[in-house]
Amino acid sequence: MGEHARVRLILTSGCILAQILVMLGMAGQENWEFMRGAAWGAILLLAYTLWEIKCRLYMNNYVRALIVITVVADSYIGGYLGYYMTSQIFDKALHLFGTYSFALFFYILLAQLIIRQPVNRLFTCLFIICLGISLGVVYELLEFAVDTINKPLIPGQASLVDTDLDLLADTVGAVIAAVQLAYTRLGRYLADKLFS
């Protein structure tokens, strides 16, 4: 097993283990809503990793680590520790960081599945910004649907201001991801990995 595959295994296994431990803690709190979210995070990461191996896709382990941090922070800090209810800043910070992480993740995935050739920096920047903002919009629409259908005790969207601030944080996260991929060594490294 190569170094990349070993790190992939450690990150994926560590995330799934962390999610299981968080879910056990949430079960003790009878926090069923956040427990479902934690389960989905683990299931989706495992499913993606198996698909990645089967299809021989490449995912940079730095980006994989960002995704793991996002997933675990959402369930442990936001759900288990209750920061979604007690902190005005945590949700916005996680929107920024999560959009940064997922914009990088989906860019790498789409570069292999759709783009398949090097593109100029401006296109890369605009594509990643649009991708990140789109992910943020889809997330807000899902929150709206869950709030409308399930009517949770604590809604995902407390107000229009909350939604607007989330979208602003998503935009900042997408811009950071775009600049990083278009103008840093990580971007050049990924271009070599993905397009050569």
mmCIF file of C-alpha atoms in Angstrom:
data_model
loop_
_atom_site.group_PDB
_atom_site.id
_atom_site.type_symbol
_atom_site.label_atom_id
_atom_site.label_comp_id
_atom_site.label_asym_id
_atom_site.label_seq_id
_atom_site.Cartn_x
_atom_site.Cartn_y
_atom_site.Cartn_z
ATOM 1 C CA MET A 1 0.000 0.000 0.000
ATOM 2 C CA GLY A 2 1.420 3.353 -1.049
ATOM 3 C CA GLU A 3 1.669 6.452 1.119
ATOM 4 C CA HIS A 4 -1.348 8.124 -0.514
ATOM 5 C CA ALA A 5 -3.557 5.058 0.007
ATOM 6 C CA ARG A 6 -2.384 4.697 3.621
ATOM 7 C CA VAL A 7 -3.241 8.322 4.428
ATOM 8 C CA ARG A 8 -6.616 7.900 2.675
ATOM 9 C CA LEU A 9 -7.342 4.850 4.845
ATOM 10 C CA ILE A 10 -6.309 6.638 8.052
ATOM 11 C CA LEU A 11 -8.370 9.754 7.302
ATOM 12 C CA THR A 12 -11.478 7.855 6.214
ATOM 13 C CA SER A 13 -11.323 5.340 9.071
ATOM 14 C CA GLY A 14 -10.607 8.092 11.591
ATOM 15 C CA CYS A 15 -13.582 10.121 10.392
ATOM 16 C CA ILE A 16 -15.943 7.148 10.520
ATOM 17 C CA LEU A 17 -14.730 6.213 14.008
ATOM 18 C CA ALA A 18 -15.109 9.820 15.186
ATOM 19 C CA GLN A 19 -18.628 9.973 13.752
ATOM 20 C CA ILE A 20 -19.588 6.719 15.498
ATOM 21 C CA LEU A 21 -18.290 8.056 18.825
ATOM 22 C CA VAL A 22 -20.137 11.346 18.311
ATOM 23 C CA MET A 23 -23.340 9.451 17.456
ATOM 24 C CA LEU A 24 -23.017 7.411 20.659
ATOM 25 C CA GLY A 25 -22.662 10.653 22.610
ATOM 26 C CA MET A 26 -25.652 12.137 20.812
ATOM 27 C CA ALA A 27 -27.704 9.027 21.602
ATOM 28 C CA GLY A 28 -26.966 9.694 25.276
ATOM 29 C CA GLN A 29 -28.236 13.244 24.768
ATOM 30 C CA GLU A 30 -31.226 11.967 22.784
ATOM 31 C CA ASN A 31 -30.124 14.339 20.044
ATOM 32 C CA TRP A 32 -31.680 12.374 17.155
ATOM 33 C CA GLU A 33 -31.701 15.151 14.547
ATOM 34 C CA PHE A 34 -27.966 15.783 14.710
ATOM 35 C CA MET A 35 -27.316 12.058 15.084
ATOM 36 C CA ARG A 36 -28.874 11.443 11.651
ATOM 37 C CA GLY A 37 -26.658 14.130 10.180
ATOM 38 C CA ALA A 38 -23.557 12.564 11.715
ATOM 39 C CA ALA A 39 -24.547 9.176 10.297
ATOM 40 C CA TRP A 40 -25.027 10.660 6.828
ATOM 41 C CA GLY A 41 -21.601 12.302 6.978
ATOM 42 C CA ALA A 42 -19.922 8.967 7.714
ATOM 43 C CA ILE A 43 -21.977 7.069 5.123
ATOM 44 C CA LEU A 44 -21.294 9.574 2.334
ATOM 45 C CA LEU A 45 -17.555 9.703 3.059
ATOM 46 C CA LEU A 46 -17.340 5.905 3.052
ATOM 47 C CA ALA A 47 -19.402 5.648 -0.153
ATOM 48 C CA TYR A 48 -17.240 8.260 -1.905
ATOM 49 C CA THR A 49 -14.013 6.564 -0.794
ATOM 50 C CA LEU A 50 -15.174 3.165 -2.086
ATOM 51 C CA TRP A 51 -16.254 4.772 -5.377
ATOM 52 C CA GLU A 52 -12.908 6.590 -5.615
ATOM 53 C CA ILE A 53 -11.016 3.301 -5.204
ATOM 54 C CA LYS A 54 -13.276 1.412 -7.625
ATOM 55 C CA CYS A 55 -13.058 4.069 -10.354
ATOM 56 C CA ARG A 56 -9.378 4.832 -9.682
ATOM 57 C CA LEU A 57 -10.042 8.484 -9.070
ATOM 58 C CA TYR A 58 -7.589 10.762 -7.315
ATOM 59 C CA MET A 59 -8.377 12.900 -4.279
ATOM 60 C CA ASN A 60 -5.663 14.967 -2.702
ATOM 61 C CA ASN A 61 -5.242 13.977 0.965
ATOM 62 C CA TYR A 62 -4.951 17.607 2.070
ATOM 63 C CA VAL A 63 -8.433 18.161 0.645
ATOM 64 C CA ARG A 64 -9.647 14.870 2.131
ATOM 65 C CA ALA A 65 -8.399 16.058 5.543
ATOM 66 C CA LEU A 66 -10.324 19.329 5.081
ATOM 67 C CA ILE A 67 -13.498 17.343 4.370
ATOM 68 C CA VAL A 68 -12.921 15.173 7.460
ATOM 69 C CA ILE A 69 -12.422 18.273 9.616
ATOM 70 C CA THR A 70 -15.618 19.789 8.204
ATOM 71 C CA VAL A 71 -17.692 16.651 8.777
ATOM 72 C CA VAL A 72 -16.390 16.063 12.316
ATOM 73 C CA ALA A 73 -16.647 19.755 13.283
ATOM 74 C CA ASP A 74 -20.261 19.808 12.109
ATOM 75 C CA SER A 75 -21.266 16.767 14.149
ATOM 76 C CA TYR A 76 -19.015 17.104 17.208
ATOM 77 C CA ILE A 77 -18.684 20.853 17.758
ATOM 78 C CA GLY A 78 -21.953 21.942 16.158
ATOM 79 C CA GLY A 79 -24.209 19.043 17.140
ATOM 80 C CA TYR A 80 -22.764 17.283 20.178
ATOM 81 C CA LEU A 81 -21.264 20.311 21.940
ATOM 82 C CA GLY A 82 -24.222 22.445 20.843
ATOM 83 C CA TYR A 83 -22.341 25.321 19.220
ATOM 84 C CA TYR A 84 -25.033 25.696 16.577
ATOM 85 C CA MET A 85 -27.341 26.799 19.389
ATOM 86 C CA THR A 86 -24.886 28.734 21.561
ATOM 87 C CA SER A 87 -22.539 30.463 19.121
ATOM 88 C CA GLN A 88 -23.367 33.148 16.585
ATOM 89 C CA ILE A 89 -19.990 32.698 14.898
ATOM 90 C CA PHE A 90 -19.557 28.911 14.660
ATOM 91 C CA ASP A 91 -22.168 28.360 11.928
ATOM 92 C CA LYS A 92 -20.732 31.135 9.758
ATOM 93 C CA ALA A 93 -17.155 29.926 10.285
ATOM 94 C CA LEU A 94 -18.157 26.381 9.345
ATOM 95 C CA HIS A 95 -19.981 27.670 6.250
ATOM 96 C CA LEU A 96 -16.809 29.474 5.163
ATOM 97 C CA PHE A 97 -14.509 26.530 5.950
ATOM 98 C CA GLY A 98 -16.948 23.929 4.619
ATOM 99 C CA THR A 99 -17.468 25.732 1.322
ATOM 100 C CA TYR A 100 -13.701 26.158 0.991
ATOM 101 C CA SER A 101 -13.251 22.407 1.601
ATOM 102 C CA PHE A 102 -16.085 21.188 -0.604
ATOM 103 C CA ALA A 103 -15.261 23.584 -3.457
ATOM 104 C CA LEU A 104 -11.742 22.116 -3.564
ATOM 105 C CA PHE A 105 -13.138 18.586 -3.270
ATOM 106 C CA PHE A 106 -15.691 18.950 -6.068
ATOM 107 C CA TYR A 107 -13.241 20.800 -8.315
ATOM 108 C CA ILE A 108 -10.805 17.882 -8.098
ATOM 109 C CA LEU A 109 -13.609 15.406 -8.727
ATOM 110 C CA LEU A 110 -15.095 17.347 -11.660
ATOM 111 C CA ALA A 111 -11.656 18.002 -13.149
ATOM 112 C CA GLN A 112 -11.252 14.244 -13.526
ATOM 113 C CA LEU A 113 -14.779 13.465 -14.672
ATOM 114 C CA ILE A 114 -15.617 16.438 -16.896
ATOM 115 C CA ILE A 115 -12.819 18.962 -17.513
ATOM 116 C CA ARG A 116 -9.995 16.449 -18.191
ATOM 117 C CA GLN A 117 -7.540 19.036 -19.516
ATOM 118 C CA PRO A 118 -5.646 22.020 -18.148
ATOM 119 C CA VAL A 119 -7.479 25.336 -18.240
ATOM 120 C CA ASN A 120 -6.277 28.863 -17.622
ATOM 121 C CA ARG A 121 -6.209 30.449 -14.174
ATOM 122 C CA LEU A 122 -9.119 32.796 -14.760
ATOM 123 C CA PHE A 123 -11.385 29.924 -15.806
ATOM 124 C CA THR A 124 -10.223 27.894 -12.805
ATOM 125 C CA CYS A 125 -10.988 30.802 -10.465
ATOM 126 C CA LEU A 126 -14.408 31.520 -11.911
ATOM 127 C CA PHE A 127 -15.328 27.837 -12.049
ATOM 128 C CA ILE A 128 -14.403 27.237 -8.399
ATOM 129 C CA ILE A 129 -16.175 30.403 -7.218
ATOM 130 C CA CYS A 130 -19.344 29.406 -9.090
ATOM 131 C CA LEU A 131 -19.022 25.846 -7.805
ATOM 132 C CA GLY A 132 -18.618 26.946 -4.176
ATOM 133 C CA ILE A 133 -21.465 29.443 -4.317
ATOM 134 C CA SER A 134 -23.697 26.847 -5.979
ATOM 135 C CA LEU A 135 -22.900 24.329 -3.247
ATOM 136 C CA GLY A 136 -23.831 26.951 -0.649
ATOM 137 C CA VAL A 137 -27.135 27.703 -2.377
ATOM 138 C CA VAL A 138 -28.003 24.003 -2.618
ATOM 139 C CA TYR A 139 -27.207 23.598 1.088
ATOM 140 C CA GLU A 140 -29.469 26.531 1.988
ATOM 141 C CA LEU A 141 -32.276 25.075 -0.124
ATOM 142 C CA LEU A 142 -31.872 21.732 1.665
ATOM 143 C CA GLU A 143 -32.006 23.498 5.039
ATOM 144 C CA PHE A 144 -35.192 25.241 3.919
ATOM 145 C CA ALA A 145 -36.728 21.934 2.795
ATOM 146 C CA VAL A 146 -35.808 20.193 6.061
ATOM 147 C CA ASP A 147 -37.191 23.090 8.110
ATOM 148 C CA THR A 148 -40.418 23.109 6.073
ATOM 149 C CA ILE A 149 -40.990 19.348 6.094
ATOM 150 C CA ASN A 150 -39.662 18.276 9.519
ATOM 151 C CA LYS A 151 -40.398 21.447 11.513
ATOM 152 C CA PRO A 152 -37.435 20.856 13.893
ATOM 153 C CA LEU A 153 -37.286 22.439 17.343
ATOM 154 C CA ILE A 154 -34.287 24.465 16.224
ATOM 155 C CA PRO A 155 -34.641 25.395 12.543
ATOM 156 C CA GLY A 156 -31.607 25.389 10.250
ATOM 157 C CA GLN A 157 -32.623 28.825 8.992
ATOM 158 C CA ALA A 158 -33.571 31.086 11.843
ATOM 159 C CA SER A 159 -34.141 34.110 9.590
ATOM 160 C CA LEU A 160 -33.380 35.666 6.240
ATOM 161 C CA VAL A 161 -30.378 37.414 7.815
ATOM 162 C CA ASP A 162 -29.019 33.999 8.856
ATOM 163 C CA THR A 163 -29.414 32.705 5.292
ATOM 164 C CA ASP A 164 -27.782 35.818 3.825
ATOM 165 C CA LEU A 165 -24.814 35.594 6.217
ATOM 166 C CA ASP A 166 -24.434 31.879 5.417
ATOM 167 C CA LEU A 167 -24.352 32.677 1.698
ATOM 168 C CA LEU A 168 -21.822 35.458 2.285
ATOM 169 C CA ALA A 169 -19.600 33.023 4.222
ATOM 170 C CA ASP A 170 -20.023 30.489 1.405
ATOM 171 C CA THR A 171 -18.888 33.103 -1.131
ATOM 172 C CA VAL A 172 -15.788 33.984 0.898
ATOM 173 C CA GLY A 173 -14.909 30.284 1.271
ATOM 174 C CA ALA A 174 -15.315 29.763 -2.481
ATOM 175 C CA VAL A 175 -13.098 32.752 -3.296
ATOM 176 C CA ILE A 176 -10.360 31.481 -0.951
ATOM 177 C CA ALA A 177 -10.506 28.039 -2.598
ATOM 178 C CA ALA A 178 -10.373 29.611 -6.068
ATOM 179 C CA VAL A 179 -7.383 31.793 -5.290
ATOM 180 C CA GLN A 180 -5.563 28.893 -3.657
ATOM 181 C CA LEU A 181 -6.088 26.549 -6.601
ATOM 182 C CA ALA A 182 -5.368 29.137 -9.267
ATOM 183 C CA TYR A 183 -2.328 30.825 -7.753
ATOM 184 C CA THR A 184 -0.482 28.518 -5.338
ATOM 185 C CA ARG A 185 1.734 25.447 -5.384
ATOM 186 C CA LEU A 186 -1.284 23.292 -4.464
ATOM 187 C CA GLY A 187 -2.965 24.319 -7.705
ATOM 188 C CA ARG A 188 0.137 23.575 -9.771
ATOM 189 C CA TYR A 189 0.579 20.232 -7.995
ATOM 190 C CA LEU A 190 -3.041 19.268 -8.618
ATOM 191 C CA ALA A 191 -2.844 20.314 -12.265
ATOM 192 C CA ASP A 192 0.149 18.001 -12.689
ATOM 193 C CA LYS A 193 -1.666 15.154 -10.917
ATOM 194 C CA LEU A 194 -4.993 15.600 -12.677
ATOM 195 C CA PHE A 195 -3.996 16.528 -16.206
ATOM 196 C CA SER A 196 -0.706 14.779 -16.953
#
